[in-house]
Amino acid sequence: MALHKDSYVPLNDGNKMPVIGYGTYAPQKVPKSLAEESTKTAIDVGYRHVDSAFMYQNEVEVGRAIRMKIADGTVKREDLFYTGKLWSNFHTPEMVRQGLEKSLKDLHLDYMDLFIIHIPIEFKPGDDPFPVDENGKFLYHNTDLRDTWKAMEAVKDTGLVKSIGVSNFNKRQLEWILSMPGLKYKPVCNQVECHIFLNQSKLLAFCKSKDIVLVGYSVLGSSRDENWIDQNSPVLLEDPVLNAVAKKHNRTPAQVAMRYLLQRGVVVLAKSFTPARIQQNFQLFDFQLNAEEMETLNGVNKDVRYVDLKQFADHPKYPFTDEY
């Protein structure tokens, strides 16, 4: 199938998701106003899929950008696909809708196109997104993920969200949901770290077999936020194999790294606050990698994660990000 700027993947509930999204996460030190400006730029460039989350603390700004682009006639609301995420202090069934409504209120939107469980761990319910005890240890809670999922199904039925999915789930956790008694809606997607150094081939094959879309974040490596990222990890965009393929096509390494994922059927979240790069990262549709180049890039995989969730290692359900 030829990919073009308006390409989308069909979701298992009948909705559809644009194949490239604009990711709005930034390290804490980045001013939130940048999220607003760059989301407007992304929509002007042609992105129709915007990904944010309660935990990014920028939904007010992202929502404002979306509304401004609707107000000036660039897009209609139904042209845009907005993804939000249920944070870990809202997992108890009675709080799921509360978490969603808080985000909708910040965004000033009537509905989300997609609402996903951000990570498969739960913190103590309440107002503190990162609750800790007196020793600085996270305060966990242990709602069954299937009960959280039932509450997600209920918010889909209200029309406040069109589709529901998950993020950072491994095969085992997906199977908990898929095999639950009385399952009404399967997750439409699983959003996970995915790039040439962590190509997620097994998880991708499993998701495809269950008609679940794999959405990739950190597709260019990472913003190298010192709170999450090992500063000694290899820099993805400097990989010599990637650079050789990019040179052959007269493309940037970033464009080739993203095109590789698109051709494997992964939905790509591109993230930048630089207008020129936001534009460049969208120019993925006028070149193609051949089978040999795809195979060469498959060989770059090192099973390296940039987003280190080991800080949750004392959680009773850890490890939840094992490769498969």
Coordinates of C-alpha atoms in Angstrom, one line a residue:
M1 CA 0.0 0.0 0.0
A2 CA 1.4 3.4 -1.0
L3 CA 1.7 5.8 1.9
H4 CA 0.7 9.4 1.5
K5 CA 0.3 12.4 3.9
D6 CA -3.4 11.5 4.5
S7 CA -2.8 7.8 5.1
Y8 CA -4.4 6.2 8.1
V9 CA -4.7 2.8 9.7
P10 CA -8.1 1.3 10.3
L11 CA -8.7 0.5 14.0
N12 CA -10.5 -2.6 15.2
D13 CA -13.5 -0.5 16.4
G14 CA -14.2 1.0 12.9
N15 CA -12.4 4.3 13.6
K16 CA -9.2 5.3 11.8
M17 CA -5.9 6.8 13.0
P18 CA -3.5 8.9 10.8
V19 CA -0.2 7.1 10.3
I20 CA 2.0 9.9 11.6
G21 CA 1.3 11.9 14.7
Y22 CA 2.8 14.9 16.4
G23 CA 4.1 14.1 19.9
T24 CA 4.0 16.9 22.5
Y25 CA 6.0 15.4 25.4
A26 CA 8.9 17.5 26.6
P27 CA 11.2 17.4 29.6
Q28 CA 10.1 19.5 32.6
K29 CA 12.6 22.3 31.9
V30 CA 11.0 23.1 28.5
P31 CA 8.5 25.9 28.7
K32 CA 4.9 24.7 28.2
S33 CA 4.3 27.6 25.8
L34 CA 6.5 25.7 23.3
A35 CA 3.9 22.9 23.1
E36 CA 1.3 25.5 22.0
E37 CA 3.4 27.1 19.3
S38 CA 4.7 23.8 17.9
T39 CA 1.3 22.1 17.9
K40 CA 0.0 25.1 15.8
T41 CA 3.1 24.7 13.5
A42 CA 2.5 20.9 13.2
I43 CA -1.2 21.4 12.2
D44 CA -0.2 24.0 9.6
V45 CA 2.4 21.6 8.2
G46 CA -0.3 18.9 7.8
Y47 CA -0.2 16.7 10.9
R48 CA -3.8 15.6 11.7
H49 CA -2.9 13.4 14.7
V50 CA -1.8 15.1 18.0
D51 CA -0.6 13.0 21.0
S52 CA -0.5 14.4 24.5
A53 CA -1.3 13.2 28.1
F54 CA -2.4 14.5 31.5
M55 CA 1.1 13.7 32.8
Y56 CA 2.8 16.0 30.2
Q57 CA 1.1 18.9 32.0
N58 CA 0.6 20.7 28.7
E59 CA -3.0 19.9 27.7
V60 CA -4.1 23.5 28.4
E61 CA -1.6 24.7 25.8
V62 CA -2.1 21.9 23.3
G63 CA -5.9 22.4 23.5
R64 CA -5.5 26.1 22.9
A65 CA -3.4 25.4 19.8
I66 CA -6.0 23.0 18.4
R67 CA -8.9 25.4 19.1
M68 CA -7.0 28.3 17.4
K69 CA -6.4 26.2 14.3
I70 CA -10.1 25.3 14.2
A71 CA -11.1 28.9 14.7
D72 CA -8.9 30.2 11.9
G73 CA -10.3 27.6 9.5
T74 CA -7.1 25.5 9.0
V75 CA -9.0 22.4 10.2
K76 CA -12.3 21.2 11.5
R77 CA -12.5 19.3 14.8
E78 CA -13.4 16.1 12.9
D79 CA -10.2 16.4 10.8
L80 CA -8.0 16.0 13.9
F81 CA -7.2 12.9 15.8
Y82 CA -6.4 13.7 19.5
T83 CA -4.8 11.1 21.8
G84 CA -4.9 11.6 25.6
K85 CA -3.8 9.2 28.4
L86 CA -5.2 8.0 31.7
W87 CA -2.5 8.6 34.3
S88 CA -1.7 6.2 37.1
N89 CA -3.5 7.9 40.0
F90 CA -6.8 7.4 38.1
H91 CA -6.9 3.6 37.7
T92 CA -9.7 2.8 40.2
P93 CA -12.9 2.3 38.1
E94 CA -14.7 5.3 39.7
M95 CA -11.8 7.6 38.9
V96 CA -11.3 6.8 35.2
R97 CA -14.0 9.1 34.0
Q98 CA -12.7 11.8 36.4
G99 CA -9.2 11.6 34.9
L100 CA -10.7 11.8 31.4
E101 CA -12.9 14.8 32.3
K102 CA -10.0 16.6 33.9
S103 CA -8.1 16.4 30.6
L104 CA -11.1 17.4 28.5
K105 CA -11.7 20.4 30.7
D106 CA -8.0 21.5 30.3
L107 CA -8.2 20.9 26.5
H108 CA -11.6 22.6 26.2
L109 CA -12.6 19.7 23.9
D110 CA -15.9 17.8 23.9
Y111 CA -14.3 14.4 23.2
M112 CA -11.0 12.6 22.6
D113 CA -10.5 10.5 19.5
L114 CA -8.3 8.1 21.6
F115 CA -7.9 7.6 25.3
I116 CA -5.2 5.1 26.5
I117 CA -3.9 3.7 29.8
H118 CA -0.5 5.4 30.0
I119 CA 1.4 2.7 31.9
P120 CA 0.2 -0.6 33.4
I121 CA 1.1 0.4 37.0
E122 CA -1.1 2.2 39.4
F123 CA -0.2 4.8 42.0
K124 CA -2.2 5.6 45.1
P125 CA -5.5 7.2 44.0
G126 CA -5.7 10.9 44.7
D127 CA -4.6 14.3 43.5
D128 CA -0.8 13.7 43.6
P129 CA 0.3 12.2 40.2
F130 CA 3.5 10.8 41.8
P131 CA 2.7 10.0 45.4
V132 CA 5.6 8.9 47.6
D133 CA 6.1 7.8 51.2
E134 CA 8.4 9.5 53.7
N135 CA 11.4 7.6 52.2
G136 CA 10.6 8.8 48.7
K137 CA 9.3 5.4 47.6
F138 CA 6.3 5.4 45.2
L139 CA 3.0 4.6 46.9
Y140 CA 1.4 2.0 44.7
H141 CA -2.1 0.7 44.5
N142 CA -3.3 -2.5 42.9
T143 CA -6.5 -2.2 41.0
D144 CA -6.9 -5.2 38.6
L145 CA -6.1 -3.7 35.1
R146 CA -9.2 -5.5 33.8
D147 CA -11.4 -3.4 36.1
T148 CA -9.7 -0.3 34.9
W149 CA -10.4 -1.5 31.3
K150 CA -14.1 -2.0 32.1
A151 CA -14.2 1.6 33.2
M152 CA -12.4 2.6 29.9
E153 CA -15.1 0.7 28.0
A154 CA -17.8 2.6 29.9
V155 CA -16.3 6.0 29.0
K156 CA -16.2 4.9 25.3
D157 CA -19.9 4.2 25.6
T158 CA -20.6 7.8 26.8
G159 CA -19.1 9.2 23.6
L160 CA -16.5 11.2 25.5
V161 CA -13.9 9.1 23.7
K162 CA -14.2 7.4 20.3
S163 CA -11.5 4.7 20.8
I164 CA -9.7 3.2 23.8
G165 CA -6.3 1.6 23.9
V166 CA -3.2 1.0 26.1
S167 CA 0.5 2.1 26.3
N168 CA 3.6 0.4 27.5
F169 CA 1.9 -3.0 27.8
N170 CA 3.7 -6.2 27.1
K171 CA 2.2 -9.3 25.5
R172 CA 1.2 -10.8 28.9
Q173 CA -0.7 -7.6 29.9
L174 CA -2.4 -7.4 26.6
E175 CA -3.5 -11.0 27.0
W176 CA -5.1 -10.2 30.4
I177 CA -7.3 -7.7 28.7
L178 CA -8.0 -9.7 25.6
S179 CA -9.0 -12.8 27.6
M180 CA -11.1 -11.0 30.2
P181 CA -14.7 -12.3 30.7
G182 CA -17.3 -10.0 29.1
L183 CA -14.7 -8.0 27.1
K184 CA -16.7 -5.4 25.1
Y185 CA -14.0 -3.5 23.2
K186 CA -10.4 -4.7 22.4
P187 CA -7.7 -2.1 22.8
V188 CA -7.3 -0.4 19.4
C189 CA -3.6 0.2 20.0
N190 CA -0.6 -0.3 22.2
Q191 CA 1.7 2.8 22.3
V192 CA 5.3 1.7 23.1
E193 CA 8.9 2.8 22.7
C194 CA 9.9 1.7 19.1
H195 CA 12.8 2.7 16.9
I196 CA 15.7 1.1 14.9
F197 CA 17.5 0.1 18.2
L198 CA 14.3 -1.4 19.7
N199 CA 12.3 -2.6 16.7
Q200 CA 9.7 -4.5 18.8
S201 CA 9.4 -7.2 16.1
K202 CA 7.8 -9.8 18.4
L203 CA 5.4 -7.4 20.0
L204 CA 4.5 -5.9 16.6
A205 CA 3.8 -9.4 15.2
F206 CA 1.6 -10.2 18.3
C207 CA -0.3 -6.9 18.0
K208 CA -0.9 -7.4 14.3
S209 CA -2.2 -11.0 15.0
K210 CA -4.8 -9.4 17.4
D211 CA -5.7 -6.5 15.1
I212 CA -4.1 -4.0 17.6
V213 CA -2.1 -1.1 16.1
L214 CA 1.4 -0.6 17.4
V215 CA 2.1 3.2 17.9
G216 CA 5.8 4.0 18.3
Y217 CA 7.2 6.8 20.6
S218 CA 10.8 7.9 20.9
V219 CA 11.1 6.9 17.3
L220 CA 14.2 9.1 16.9
G221 CA 15.8 7.9 20.1
S222 CA 14.8 10.4 22.7
S223 CA 15.0 13.9 24.0
R224 CA 17.6 12.5 26.5
D225 CA 15.8 13.8 29.6
E226 CA 18.3 13.1 32.4
N227 CA 15.4 12.0 34.7
W228 CA 14.6 9.1 32.4
I229 CA 17.4 8.5 30.0
D230 CA 20.8 6.9 30.5
Q231 CA 23.1 9.6 29.2
N232 CA 25.6 7.0 28.0
S233 CA 23.1 5.3 25.7
P234 CA 24.0 5.5 22.0
V235 CA 22.7 8.4 19.9
L236 CA 20.3 6.8 17.4
L237 CA 20.5 9.5 14.7
E238 CA 24.3 9.0 14.6
D239 CA 24.1 5.3 13.7
P240 CA 26.4 4.7 10.7
V241 CA 24.1 2.2 9.0
L242 CA 21.1 4.6 9.3
N243 CA 23.2 7.5 8.0
A244 CA 24.5 5.4 5.0
V245 CA 20.9 4.6 3.9
A246 CA 19.9 8.2 4.5
K247 CA 22.7 9.5 2.3
K248 CA 21.7 7.1 -0.5
H249 CA 18.2 8.6 -0.5
N250 CA 19.4 12.2 0.1
R251 CA 17.3 12.2 3.2
T252 CA 17.9 13.0 6.9
P253 CA 18.6 10.1 9.2
A254 CA 15.4 11.1 11.1
Q255 CA 13.3 10.7 7.9
V256 CA 14.7 7.3 7.2
A257 CA 14.3 6.1 10.8
M258 CA 10.6 7.0 10.7
R259 CA 10.0 5.7 7.2
Y260 CA 11.4 2.3 8.3
L261 CA 8.7 2.1 11.0
L262 CA 5.9 3.3 8.7
Q263 CA 6.7 0.6 6.2
R264 CA 6.5 -2.0 9.0
G265 CA 3.0 -0.9 9.8
V266 CA 3.9 1.1 12.9
V267 CA 2.1 4.5 13.5
V268 CA 4.9 7.0 14.2
L269 CA 4.8 9.9 16.7
A270 CA 7.3 12.5 15.6
K271 CA 8.5 15.0 18.2
S272 CA 10.3 18.3 17.7
F273 CA 9.9 21.9 18.8
T274 CA 11.9 23.3 15.9
P275 CA 9.6 24.4 13.0
A276 CA 12.0 23.3 10.2
R277 CA 12.3 19.8 11.8
I278 CA 8.5 19.6 12.4
Q279 CA 8.2 20.1 8.6
Q280 CA 11.0 17.7 7.7
N281 CA 9.7 15.0 9.9
F282 CA 6.4 15.1 8.0
Q283 CA 8.1 14.6 4.6
L284 CA 8.1 10.9 4.6
F285 CA 5.8 10.1 1.7
D286 CA 7.8 10.8 -1.4
F287 CA 10.5 8.1 -1.0
Q288 CA 10.5 4.4 -0.2
L289 CA 13.0 2.0 1.3
N290 CA 13.5 -1.2 -0.6
A291 CA 13.4 -4.7 0.9
E292 CA 17.2 -4.9 1.2
E293 CA 17.4 -1.5 3.0
M294 CA 14.6 -2.6 5.4
E295 CA 16.5 -5.8 6.1
T296 CA 19.7 -3.8 6.7
L297 CA 17.9 -1.5 9.2
N298 CA 16.4 -4.6 10.9
G299 CA 20.0 -5.6 11.6
V300 CA 20.6 -2.4 13.6
N301 CA 18.3 -3.6 16.4
K302 CA 20.1 -3.8 19.8
D303 CA 17.1 -4.1 22.1
V304 CA 18.1 -0.8 23.7
R305 CA 15.5 1.1 25.6
Y306 CA 15.8 4.9 26.2
V307 CA 12.8 5.2 28.4
D308 CA 14.0 3.4 31.6
L309 CA 11.0 2.4 33.7
K310 CA 13.2 0.5 36.2
Q311 CA 12.4 3.1 38.7
F312 CA 9.1 1.2 39.1
A313 CA 10.9 -2.1 39.7
D314 CA 9.4 -2.5 43.2
H315 CA 5.9 -2.5 41.7
P316 CA 4.2 -5.9 42.2
K317 CA 3.6 -6.3 38.5
Y318 CA 7.1 -5.4 37.3
P319 CA 8.7 -6.2 34.8
F320 CA 6.0 -4.8 32.6
T321 CA 8.1 -3.6 29.7
D322 CA 10.0 -6.9 28.9
E323 CA 10.4 -7.0 25.2
Y324 CA 7.6 -9.5 24.7

